[in-house]
Amino acid sequence: QVQLVQSGSELKKPGASVKVSCKASGYTFTDFPMNWVRQAPGQGLEWIGWIDTNTGNPRYAQPFTGRFVLSLDTSVSTAYLQISSLEAADSGVYFCARAKCGGSCSSDYWGQGTLVTVSS
Amino acid sequence: QSVLTQPPSVSGAPGQRVTISCTGSSSNIGAHYNVHWYQQLPGTVPKLLIYANNNRPSGVPDRFSGSKSGTSASLAITGLQAEDEADYYCQSYDSSLRAAVFGGGTKLTVL
C-alpha cells in the first residue's frame, strides 16, 4: 500500500534552518510528482510547491520562493523540504502529498504531517 | 484572501443534503482546470474526496459528489451523517499564478 512517512516534529529558533523528509513506499517513486502543503495553526491549506521526481525540477508558489527548497534522493525514495532563515510565521504543519495529474494535479496520498514550531 | 472562494461554514441536520461552493475565475476553474475536493476531519490529515471535478477515489461513499460549471464548482453531500463534520477544501490550478491553489476551506457542522 502507498505510504508517505514524514520526519518528526521540529522546534527551531528564528533564523535557523529545518529539513523535513518524506519517505515514500508502495509505489514507484519516480512515477508521481510530490506536492508540499503547509497548514498554519488554525488556518487552511497552502500549496508550497511540487517537485518532478523524474527530473528533480521543483516549482514553487510565489510566497515560498527563496527560503524554501525542495529536493529528492531517489535512491531512498525520499523527498525533502528545507526552509532557511526561519520566521515565526513559518510555524505550522507541513505535508508531503503524492501528486496525481490530469488537467490539474490532485494529492491522492498524504504524509502524516510534520509540525514545525519557530520560537525563541 | 484565497484565489478560490468558499463559504466559511455550512450546516445541516442528519439526513439532509448540503452543498459547498467554490468560486474561481477565468484563470483557474474557468480555464477548464480540474477541481479537486479534500475532507479534513478534526486533527487529521486531509483526504482526497473528489478528483477531476466529479470522480470519487475508491472507498469514498457515493453520498459525496462534485460538479463544475463555468468558473465555479460544488461539492454535494447527501444523507448527512455526524461523521461528515469536518473542514472541506477545493483545489485547482491557476494559470496566471502558475500554481496549485486551494480554497479557504469550509467548516461543515452537522446539527
PDB file of N, CA, C and O in Angstrom, chain A residues 59-93:
ATOM      1  N   ARG A  59       8.968  23.415  -8.567  1.00  0.00           N
ATOM      2  CA  ARG A  59       8.226  24.634  -8.855  1.00  0.00           C
ATOM      3  C   ARG A  59       7.633  25.095  -7.544  1.00  0.00           C
ATOM      4  O   ARG A  59       7.102  24.287  -6.792  1.00  0.00           O
ATOM      5  N   TYR A  60       7.698  26.420  -7.312  1.00  0.00           N
ATOM      6  CA  TYR A  60       7.260  26.975  -6.036  1.00  0.00           C
ATOM      7  C   TYR A  60       6.130  27.975  -6.230  1.00  0.00           C
ATOM      8  O   TYR A  60       6.123  28.729  -7.211  1.00  0.00           O
ATOM      9  N   ALA A  61       5.206  28.015  -5.295  1.00  0.00           N
ATOM     10  CA  ALA A  61       4.252  29.108  -5.257  1.00  0.00           C
ATOM     11  C   ALA A  61       5.008  30.383  -4.890  1.00  0.00           C
ATOM     12  O   ALA A  61       6.015  30.333  -4.154  1.00  0.00           O
ATOM     13  N   GLN A  62       4.522  31.504  -5.372  1.00  0.00           N
ATOM     14  CA  GLN A  62       5.271  32.752  -5.212  1.00  0.00           C
ATOM     15  C   GLN A  62       5.645  33.062  -3.766  1.00  0.00           C
ATOM     16  O   GLN A  62       6.781  33.478  -3.497  1.00  0.00           O
ATOM     17  N   PRO A  63       4.746  32.879  -2.784  1.00  0.00           N
ATOM     18  CA  PRO A  63       5.121  33.204  -1.385  1.00  0.00           C
ATOM     19  C   PRO A  63       6.228  32.329  -0.828  1.00  0.00           C
ATOM     20  O   PRO A  63       6.769  32.629   0.241  1.00  0.00           O
ATOM     21  N   PHE A  64       6.568  31.261  -1.527  1.00  0.00           N
ATOM     22  CA  PHE A  64       7.521  30.294  -0.997  1.00  0.00           C
ATOM     23  C   PHE A  64       8.806  30.240  -1.828  1.00  0.00           C
ATOM     24  O   PHE A  64       9.539  29.246  -1.780  1.00  0.00           O
ATOM     25  N   THR A  65       9.076  31.250  -2.588  1.00  0.00           N
ATOM     26  CA  THR A  65      10.331  31.293  -3.336  1.00  0.00           C
ATOM     27  C   THR A  65      11.418  31.903  -2.456  1.00  0.00           C
ATOM     28  O   THR A  65      11.164  32.799  -1.655  1.00  0.00           O
ATOM     29  N   GLY A  66      12.623  31.386  -2.610  1.00  0.00           N
ATOM     30  CA  GLY A  66      13.769  31.953  -1.903  1.00  0.00           C
ATOM     31  C   GLY A  66      14.223  31.103  -0.727  1.00  0.00           C
ATOM     32  O   GLY A  66      15.279  30.472  -0.775  1.00  0.00           O
ATOM     33  N   ARG A  67      13.426  31.055   0.334  1.00  0.00           N
ATOM     34  CA  ARG A  67      13.867  30.356   1.551  1.00  0.00           C
ATOM     35  C   ARG A  67      13.444  28.884   1.585  1.00  0.00           C
ATOM     36  O   ARG A  67      13.902  28.146   2.445  1.00  0.00           O
ATOM     37  N   PHE A  68      12.577  28.503   0.670  1.00  0.00           N
ATOM     38  CA  PHE A  68      12.062  27.134   0.650  1.00  0.00           C
ATOM     39  C   PHE A  68      12.716  26.380  -0.514  1.00  0.00           C
ATOM     40  O   PHE A  68      12.735  26.883  -1.636  1.00  0.00           O
ATOM     41  N   VAL A  69      13.236  25.193  -0.224  1.00  0.00           N
ATOM     42  CA  VAL A  69      13.917  24.407  -1.260  1.00  0.00           C
ATOM     43  C   VAL A  69      13.418  22.970  -1.212  1.00  0.00           C
ATOM     44  O   VAL A  69      13.463  22.323  -0.148  1.00  0.00           O
ATOM     45  N   LEU A  70      12.959  22.477  -2.341  1.00  0.00           N
ATOM     46  CA  LEU A  70      12.530  21.093  -2.483  1.00  0.00           C
ATOM     47  C   LEU A  70      13.633  20.285  -3.150  1.00  0.00           C
ATOM     48  O   LEU A  70      14.263  20.764  -4.106  1.00  0.00           O
ATOM     49  N   SER A  71      13.847  19.075  -2.654  1.00  0.00           N
ATOM     50  CA  SER A  71      14.881  18.223  -3.229  1.00  0.00           C
ATOM     51  C   SER A  71      14.471  16.760  -3.090  1.00  0.00           C
ATOM     52  O   SER A  71      13.440  16.449  -2.475  1.00  0.00           O
ATOM     53  N   LEU A  72      15.290  15.898  -3.677  1.00  0.00           N
ATOM     54  CA  LEU A  72      14.998  14.456  -3.702  1.00  0.00           C
ATOM     55  C   LEU A  72      16.247  13.653  -3.408  1.00  0.00           C
ATOM     56  O   LEU A  72      17.371  14.115  -3.657  1.00  0.00           O
ATOM     57  N   ASP A  73      16.021  12.427  -2.948  1.00  0.00           N
ATOM     58  CA  ASP A  73      17.042  11.375  -3.020  1.00  0.00           C
ATOM     59  C   ASP A  73      16.296  10.150  -3.539  1.00  0.00           C
ATOM     60  O   ASP A  73      15.649   9.425  -2.772  1.00  0.00           O
ATOM     61  N   THR A  74      16.356   9.969  -4.848  1.00  0.00           N
ATOM     62  CA  THR A  74      15.571   8.886  -5.445  1.00  0.00           C
ATOM     63  C   THR A  74      16.085   7.506  -5.025  1.00  0.00           C
ATOM     64  O   THR A  74      15.341   6.532  -5.079  1.00  0.00           O
ATOM     65  N   SER A  75      17.344   7.426  -4.604  1.00  0.00           N
ATOM     66  CA  SER A  75      17.896   6.130  -4.198  1.00  0.00           C
ATOM     67  C   SER A  75      17.194   5.574  -2.947  1.00  0.00           C
ATOM     68  O   SER A  75      17.214   4.357  -2.715  1.00  0.00           O
ATOM     69  N   VAL A  76      16.593   6.471  -2.180  1.00  0.00           N
ATOM     70  CA  VAL A  76      15.859   6.038  -0.984  1.00  0.00           C
ATOM     71  C   VAL A  76      14.404   6.516  -1.023  1.00  0.00           C
ATOM     72  O   VAL A  76      13.721   6.554   0.003  1.00  0.00           O
ATOM     73  N   SER A  77      13.940   6.867  -2.224  1.00  0.00           N
ATOM     74  CA  SER A  77      12.531   7.249  -2.429  1.00  0.00           C
ATOM     75  C   SER A  77      12.076   8.312  -1.426  1.00  0.00           C
ATOM     76  O   SER A  77      11.007   8.191  -0.815  1.00  0.00           O
ATOM     77  N   THR A  78      12.873   9.338  -1.280  1.00  0.00           N
ATOM     78  CA  THR A  78      12.595  10.352  -0.267  1.00  0.00           C
ATOM     79  C   THR A  78      12.637  11.750  -0.864  1.00  0.00           C
ATOM     80  O   THR A  78      13.532  12.074  -1.646  1.00  0.00           O
ATOM     81  N   ALA A  79      11.640  12.545  -0.497  1.00  0.00           N
ATOM     82  CA  ALA A  79      11.597  13.956  -0.865  1.00  0.00           C
ATOM     83  C   ALA A  79      11.872  14.794   0.373  1.00  0.00           C
ATOM     84  O   ALA A  79      11.589  14.369   1.503  1.00  0.00           O
ATOM     85  N   TYR A  80      12.434  15.972   0.132  1.00  0.00           N
ATOM     86  CA  TYR A  80      12.811  16.840   1.244  1.00  0.00           C
ATOM     87  C   TYR A  80      12.288  18.257   1.015  1.00  0.00           C
ATOM     88  O   TYR A  80      12.199  18.732  -0.125  1.00  0.00           O
ATOM     89  N   LEU A  81      11.972  18.910   2.123  1.00  0.00           N
ATOM     90  CA  LEU A  81      11.654  20.332   2.132  1.00  0.00           C
ATOM     91  C   LEU A  81      12.587  20.982   3.143  1.00  0.00           C
ATOM     92  O   LEU A  81      12.593  20.614   4.311  1.00  0.00           O
ATOM     93  N   GLN A  82      13.393  21.921   2.652  1.00  0.00           N
ATOM     94  CA  GLN A  82      14.276  22.668   3.548  1.00  0.00           C
ATOM     95  C   GLN A  82      13.830  24.113   3.589  1.00  0.00           C
ATOM     96  O   GLN A  82      13.540  24.711   2.543  1.00  0.00           O
ATOM     97  N   ILE A  83      13.759  24.652   4.794  1.00  0.00           N
ATOM     98  CA  ILE A  83      13.388  26.048   4.994  1.00  0.00           C
ATOM     99  C   ILE A  83      14.526  26.723   5.746  1.00  0.00           C
ATOM    100  O   ILE A  83      14.950  26.247   6.809  1.00  0.00           O
ATOM    101  N   SER A  84      15.030  27.809   5.189  1.00  0.00           N
ATOM    102  CA  SER A  84      16.125  28.533   5.837  1.00  0.00           C
ATOM    103  C   SER A  84      15.611  29.849   6.418  1.00  0.00           C
ATOM    104  O   SER A  84      14.498  30.287   6.114  1.00  0.00           O
ATOM    105  N   SER A  85      16.429  30.464   7.242  1.00  0.00           N
ATOM    106  CA  SER A  85      16.102  31.745   7.878  1.00  0.00           C
ATOM    107  C   SER A  85      14.681  31.732   8.431  1.00  0.00           C
ATOM    108  O   SER A  85      13.856  32.590   8.122  1.00  0.00           O
ATOM    109  N   LEU A  86      14.408  30.748   9.257  1.00  0.00           N
ATOM    110  CA  LEU A  86      13.055  30.547   9.765  1.00  0.00           C
ATOM    111  C   LEU A  86      12.521  31.765  10.495  1.00  0.00           C
ATOM    112  O   LEU A  86      13.253  32.462  11.223  1.00  0.00           O
ATOM    113  N   GLU A  87      11.213  32.004  10.286  1.00  0.00           N
ATOM    114  CA  GLU A  87      10.486  33.083  10.948  1.00  0.00           C
ATOM    115  C   GLU A  87       9.317  32.461  11.709  1.00  0.00           C
ATOM    116  O   GLU A  87       8.860  31.365  11.373  1.00  0.00           O
ATOM    117  N   ALA A  88       8.799  33.188  12.674  1.00  0.00           N
ATOM    118  CA  ALA A  88       7.657  32.688  13.448  1.00  0.00           C
ATOM    119  C   ALA A  88       6.483  32.341  12.534  1.00  0.00           C
ATOM    120  O   ALA A  88       5.754  31.374  12.773  1.00  0.00           O
ATOM    121  N   ALA A  89       6.327  33.105  11.462  1.00  0.00           N
ATOM    122  CA  ALA A  89       5.217  32.871  10.530  1.00  0.00           C
ATOM    123  C   ALA A  89       5.350  31.560   9.762  1.00  0.00           C
ATOM    124  O   ALA A  89       4.401  31.130   9.104  1.00  0.00           O
ATOM    125  N   ASP A  90       6.515  30.924   9.838  1.00  0.00           N
ATOM    126  CA  ASP A  90       6.705  29.632   9.178  1.00  0.00           C
ATOM    127  C   ASP A  90       6.159  28.479  10.010  1.00  0.00           C
ATOM    128  O   ASP A  90       6.106  27.340   9.540  1.00  0.00           O
ATOM    129  N   SER A  91       5.768  28.747  11.229  1.00  0.00           N
ATOM    130  CA  SER A  91       5.230  27.697  12.099  1.00  0.00           C
ATOM    131  C   SER A  91       3.968  27.097  11.503  1.00  0.00           C
ATOM    132  O   SER A  91       3.113  27.813  10.969  1.00  0.00           O
ATOM    133  N   GLY A  92       3.864  25.773  11.578  1.00  0.00           N
ATOM    134  CA  GLY A  92       2.697  25.098  11.061  1.00  0.00           C
ATOM    135  C   GLY A  92       2.997  23.637  10.800  1.00  0.00           C
ATOM    136  O   GLY A  92       4.080  23.144  11.116  1.00  0.00           O
ATOM    137  N   VAL A  93       2.021  22.966  10.228  1.00  0.00           N
ATOM    138  CA  VAL A  93       2.200  21.573   9.842  1.00  0.00           C
ATOM    139  C   VAL A  93       2.494  21.518   8.353  1.00  0.00           C
ATOM    140  O   VAL A  93       1.778  22.121   7.539  1.00  0.00           O
TER     141      VAL A  93
END
